[in-house]
């Protein structure tokens, strides 16, 4: 929560006008107009009649935060259907443990991970989400698990609201940063009680049927407000409140873990496996990147941006699949479109060989990104792993080459001709 941390989160609102330089070495998917003027996004009350200029402004805003066009377009389409994103932030005593990580850019714009407390990691995530959601005009709320006055919560003291429609979003993010600085680790983990209070409040505030995205960021098991020990009753109450929230609202719930403790991770994973809820369990950036890789989806770099989208909840099922199973060829094509497709590009082919050629060309023009699994900057795509994911053998790759290239390859390697 230092001033240096706060300065890393600058809100960028981008004008709708955009013209891609087709002669640029950088792919159109990553191109952003350099001299765009800032604009605050307006209200999106009528989803069916969404104004094209506001949609384009959202796309440019996300591109201003380094999102490739495909990702920016997908998230911008979702935004009008999201009424609210709520982040319940665990500031219990155990978040003072120093096994967290935060990211910071160097002078060349490359990201690096640095050791931090769990609370530093949670705070950085909150500020990052505040900036991201403000770009799309999505209202976001940030609630402390242990606020100064839990029985009489007040905006600006016990929780923070970031909503461009209410005024200067930059000032709202500054206010959030101040709350986070003033309310460091303390107290137990009363998750069930805070969820109950939140549900009761939102019943009077959200009634248009749009989706509520709830993200619970925690490093421990649920407890009562008066004890730091988790009981069977505490676990039961928490699950009951998850059910109540899901049945009350059109909602999606993310539990974002800020711990590597095996018993805690196992408890939340068991909830996901055994209880039918619109729910996803996420690890931190590094842990989630390793899970995605282990599922057979290590052919792309799992970046902070992809993790951010999943932390805040998405309407697109493909983000849920990343750590569940290996994507199939049509799903790989769709995800590659999110990473590389420009505004004027045709849909990517579904034939594995053709798709690989398109991805290879697009990857050659894409800037490096921070790879959560490797902990450093890397290429967006690992071409060898992509070939494996697409089921392309070396012989198939050679046969897919144009005849002139194949003849040159055969001659250069002294291989026998057919």
mmCIF file of C-alpha atoms in Angstrom, residues 156-300:
data_model
loop_
_atom_site.group_PDB
_atom_site.id
_atom_site.type_symbol
_atom_site.label_atom_id
_atom_site.label_comp_id
_atom_site.label_asym_id
_atom_site.label_seq_id
_atom_site.Cartn_x
_atom_site.Cartn_y
_atom_site.Cartn_z
ATOM 1 C CA UNK A 156 -15.265 5.442 2.226
ATOM 2 C CA UNK A 157 -14.489 3.917 5.615
ATOM 3 C CA UNK A 158 -15.458 0.238 5.655
ATOM 4 C CA UNK A 159 -15.747 -0.315 1.918
ATOM 5 C CA UNK A 160 -14.997 1.550 -1.304
ATOM 6 C CA UNK A 161 -16.996 2.025 -4.492
ATOM 7 C CA UNK A 162 -15.341 2.712 -7.848
ATOM 8 C CA UNK A 163 -17.848 3.800 -10.491
ATOM 9 C CA UNK A 164 -17.048 6.357 -13.240
ATOM 10 C CA UNK A 165 -20.725 7.335 -13.365
ATOM 11 C CA UNK A 166 -20.443 8.727 -9.827
ATOM 12 C CA UNK A 167 -17.582 11.113 -10.562
ATOM 13 C CA UNK A 168 -13.807 11.088 -10.858
ATOM 14 C CA UNK A 169 -12.777 7.419 -10.932
ATOM 15 C CA UNK A 170 -9.156 8.344 -10.303
ATOM 16 C CA UNK A 171 -10.118 9.935 -6.999
ATOM 17 C CA UNK A 172 -12.205 6.872 -6.146
ATOM 18 C CA UNK A 173 -9.227 4.567 -6.714
ATOM 19 C CA UNK A 174 -7.109 6.876 -4.532
ATOM 20 C CA UNK A 175 -9.740 6.582 -1.807
ATOM 21 C CA UNK A 176 -9.611 2.790 -2.104
ATOM 22 C CA UNK A 177 -5.819 2.857 -1.782
ATOM 23 C CA UNK A 178 -6.178 4.951 1.381
ATOM 24 C CA UNK A 179 -8.634 2.459 2.908
ATOM 25 C CA UNK A 180 -6.290 -0.423 2.126
ATOM 26 C CA UNK A 181 -3.346 1.402 3.718
ATOM 27 C CA UNK A 182 -5.307 2.194 6.868
ATOM 28 C CA UNK A 183 -6.750 -1.309 7.400
ATOM 29 C CA UNK A 184 -3.962 -3.832 7.411
ATOM 30 C CA UNK A 185 -4.027 -7.374 8.789
ATOM 31 C CA UNK A 186 -6.058 -7.946 11.939
ATOM 32 C CA UNK A 187 -8.795 -10.146 13.325
ATOM 33 C CA UNK A 188 -10.379 -13.492 12.318
ATOM 34 C CA UNK A 189 -11.992 -14.659 9.046
ATOM 35 C CA UNK A 190 -15.793 -14.113 9.367
ATOM 36 C CA UNK A 191 -16.631 -14.911 5.748
ATOM 37 C CA UNK A 192 -20.187 -16.193 6.348
ATOM 38 C CA UNK A 193 -21.277 -13.103 8.291
ATOM 39 C CA UNK A 194 -19.885 -10.678 5.706
ATOM 40 C CA UNK A 195 -21.571 -12.598 2.887
ATOM 41 C CA UNK A 196 -24.870 -12.457 4.763
ATOM 42 C CA UNK A 197 -24.549 -8.689 5.259
ATOM 43 C CA UNK A 198 -23.609 -8.200 1.620
ATOM 44 C CA UNK A 199 -26.534 -10.280 0.370
ATOM 45 C CA UNK A 200 -29.012 -8.385 2.517
ATOM 46 C CA UNK A 201 -27.718 -5.022 1.288
ATOM 47 C CA UNK A 202 -27.595 -5.934 -2.395
ATOM 48 C CA UNK A 203 -31.181 -7.210 -2.330
ATOM 49 C CA UNK A 204 -32.206 -3.560 -1.968
ATOM 50 C CA UNK A 205 -29.707 -2.208 -4.506
ATOM 51 C CA UNK A 206 -29.524 -4.616 -7.476
ATOM 52 C CA UNK A 207 -32.809 -5.581 -9.095
ATOM 53 C CA UNK A 208 -32.299 -5.408 -12.861
ATOM 54 C CA UNK A 209 -31.429 -9.083 -13.314
ATOM 55 C CA UNK A 210 -27.933 -8.479 -14.614
ATOM 56 C CA UNK A 211 -24.996 -10.572 -13.415
ATOM 57 C CA UNK A 212 -23.265 -9.896 -10.094
ATOM 58 C CA UNK A 213 -19.670 -11.081 -10.000
ATOM 59 C CA UNK A 214 -18.506 -11.840 -6.446
ATOM 60 C CA UNK A 215 -14.822 -12.460 -5.765
ATOM 61 C CA UNK A 216 -13.805 -13.634 -2.305
ATOM 62 C CA UNK A 217 -10.087 -13.110 -1.763
ATOM 63 C CA UNK A 218 -8.931 -15.059 1.279
ATOM 64 C CA UNK A 219 -5.967 -16.873 2.774
ATOM 65 C CA UNK A 220 -7.776 -18.934 5.399
ATOM 66 C CA UNK A 221 -10.684 -21.060 6.506
ATOM 67 C CA UNK A 222 -13.936 -19.370 7.592
ATOM 68 C CA UNK A 223 -14.330 -18.539 11.283
ATOM 69 C CA UNK A 224 -16.850 -16.795 13.494
ATOM 70 C CA UNK A 225 -16.407 -13.050 14.166
ATOM 71 C CA UNK A 226 -15.124 -13.809 17.663
ATOM 72 C CA UNK A 227 -12.694 -16.657 17.078
ATOM 73 C CA UNK A 228 -9.675 -17.369 14.968
ATOM 74 C CA UNK A 229 -10.403 -21.107 14.967
ATOM 75 C CA UNK A 230 -12.472 -22.713 12.208
ATOM 76 C CA UNK A 231 -15.215 -25.059 13.372
ATOM 77 C CA UNK A 232 -17.511 -27.424 11.485
ATOM 78 C CA UNK A 233 -20.330 -24.929 12.112
ATOM 79 C CA UNK A 234 -18.256 -22.141 10.526
ATOM 80 C CA UNK A 235 -17.692 -24.244 7.398
ATOM 81 C CA UNK A 236 -21.392 -25.120 7.218
ATOM 82 C CA UNK A 237 -22.454 -21.483 7.622
ATOM 83 C CA UNK A 238 -20.080 -20.382 4.865
ATOM 84 C CA UNK A 239 -21.390 -22.954 2.372
ATOM 85 C CA UNK A 240 -24.975 -22.009 3.257
ATOM 86 C CA UNK A 241 -24.209 -18.360 2.529
ATOM 87 C CA UNK A 242 -22.628 -19.267 -0.804
ATOM 88 C CA UNK A 243 -25.811 -21.129 -1.693
ATOM 89 C CA UNK A 244 -28.003 -18.243 -0.512
ATOM 90 C CA UNK A 245 -26.066 -15.692 -2.554
ATOM 91 C CA UNK A 246 -26.249 -17.862 -5.678
ATOM 92 C CA UNK A 247 -29.984 -18.468 -5.311
ATOM 93 C CA UNK A 248 -30.738 -14.810 -4.588
ATOM 94 C CA UNK A 249 -28.866 -13.250 -7.506
ATOM 95 C CA UNK A 250 -27.876 -13.957 -11.066
ATOM 96 C CA UNK A 251 -24.301 -14.370 -9.945
ATOM 97 C CA UNK A 252 -20.923 -15.983 -10.453
ATOM 98 C CA UNK A 253 -18.544 -16.511 -7.534
ATOM 99 C CA UNK A 254 -14.763 -16.660 -7.608
ATOM 100 C CA UNK A 255 -12.753 -17.692 -4.552
ATOM 101 C CA UNK A 256 -9.280 -16.347 -5.101
ATOM 102 C CA UNK A 257 -6.815 -17.971 -2.675
ATOM 103 C CA UNK A 258 -3.872 -16.037 -1.270
ATOM 104 C CA UNK A 259 -2.230 -19.016 0.414
ATOM 105 C CA UNK A 260 -0.441 -22.250 -0.371
ATOM 106 C CA UNK A 261 -1.606 -23.973 2.817
ATOM 107 C CA UNK A 262 -2.687 -27.469 1.763
ATOM 108 C CA UNK A 263 -5.610 -27.817 4.175
ATOM 109 C CA UNK A 264 -7.048 -24.462 3.127
ATOM 110 C CA UNK A 265 -6.643 -25.147 -0.598
ATOM 111 C CA UNK A 266 -8.168 -28.636 -0.197
ATOM 112 C CA UNK A 267 -11.195 -27.230 1.655
ATOM 113 C CA UNK A 268 -12.089 -24.738 -1.061
ATOM 114 C CA UNK A 269 -11.391 -27.200 -3.886
ATOM 115 C CA UNK A 270 -13.719 -29.679 -2.181
ATOM 116 C CA UNK A 271 -16.485 -27.053 -2.181
ATOM 117 C CA UNK A 272 -15.997 -26.582 -5.911
ATOM 118 C CA UNK A 273 -16.070 -30.343 -6.564
ATOM 119 C CA UNK A 274 -18.988 -31.336 -4.325
ATOM 120 C CA UNK A 275 -21.401 -28.411 -4.432
ATOM 121 C CA UNK A 276 -23.300 -27.388 -7.554
ATOM 122 C CA UNK A 277 -22.708 -23.649 -7.641
ATOM 123 C CA UNK A 278 -21.613 -21.117 -10.287
ATOM 124 C CA UNK A 279 -18.181 -21.096 -8.674
ATOM 125 C CA UNK A 280 -14.500 -21.101 -9.609
ATOM 126 C CA UNK A 281 -11.490 -21.520 -7.311
ATOM 127 C CA UNK A 282 -8.324 -19.678 -8.313
ATOM 128 C CA UNK A 283 -4.775 -19.783 -7.012
ATOM 129 C CA UNK A 284 -2.366 -16.872 -7.318
ATOM 130 C CA UNK A 285 -0.822 -16.041 -10.697
ATOM 131 C CA UNK A 286 2.068 -18.498 -10.463
ATOM 132 C CA UNK A 287 0.031 -21.348 -9.008
ATOM 133 C CA UNK A 288 -2.787 -20.941 -11.519
ATOM 134 C CA UNK A 289 -0.328 -20.747 -14.419
ATOM 135 C CA UNK A 290 1.158 -24.078 -13.345
ATOM 136 C CA UNK A 291 -2.312 -25.659 -13.127
ATOM 137 C CA UNK A 292 -3.193 -24.420 -16.616
ATOM 138 C CA UNK A 293 0.066 -25.850 -17.931
ATOM 139 C CA UNK A 294 -0.539 -29.192 -16.203
ATOM 140 C CA UNK A 295 -3.966 -29.433 -17.854
ATOM 141 C CA UNK A 296 -2.370 -29.369 -21.296
ATOM 142 C CA UNK A 297 -2.863 -25.665 -21.977
ATOM 143 C CA UNK A 298 0.727 -24.570 -21.491
ATOM 144 C CA UNK A 299 1.054 -23.568 -25.147
ATOM 145 C CA UNK A 300 0.217 -19.951 -24.264
#
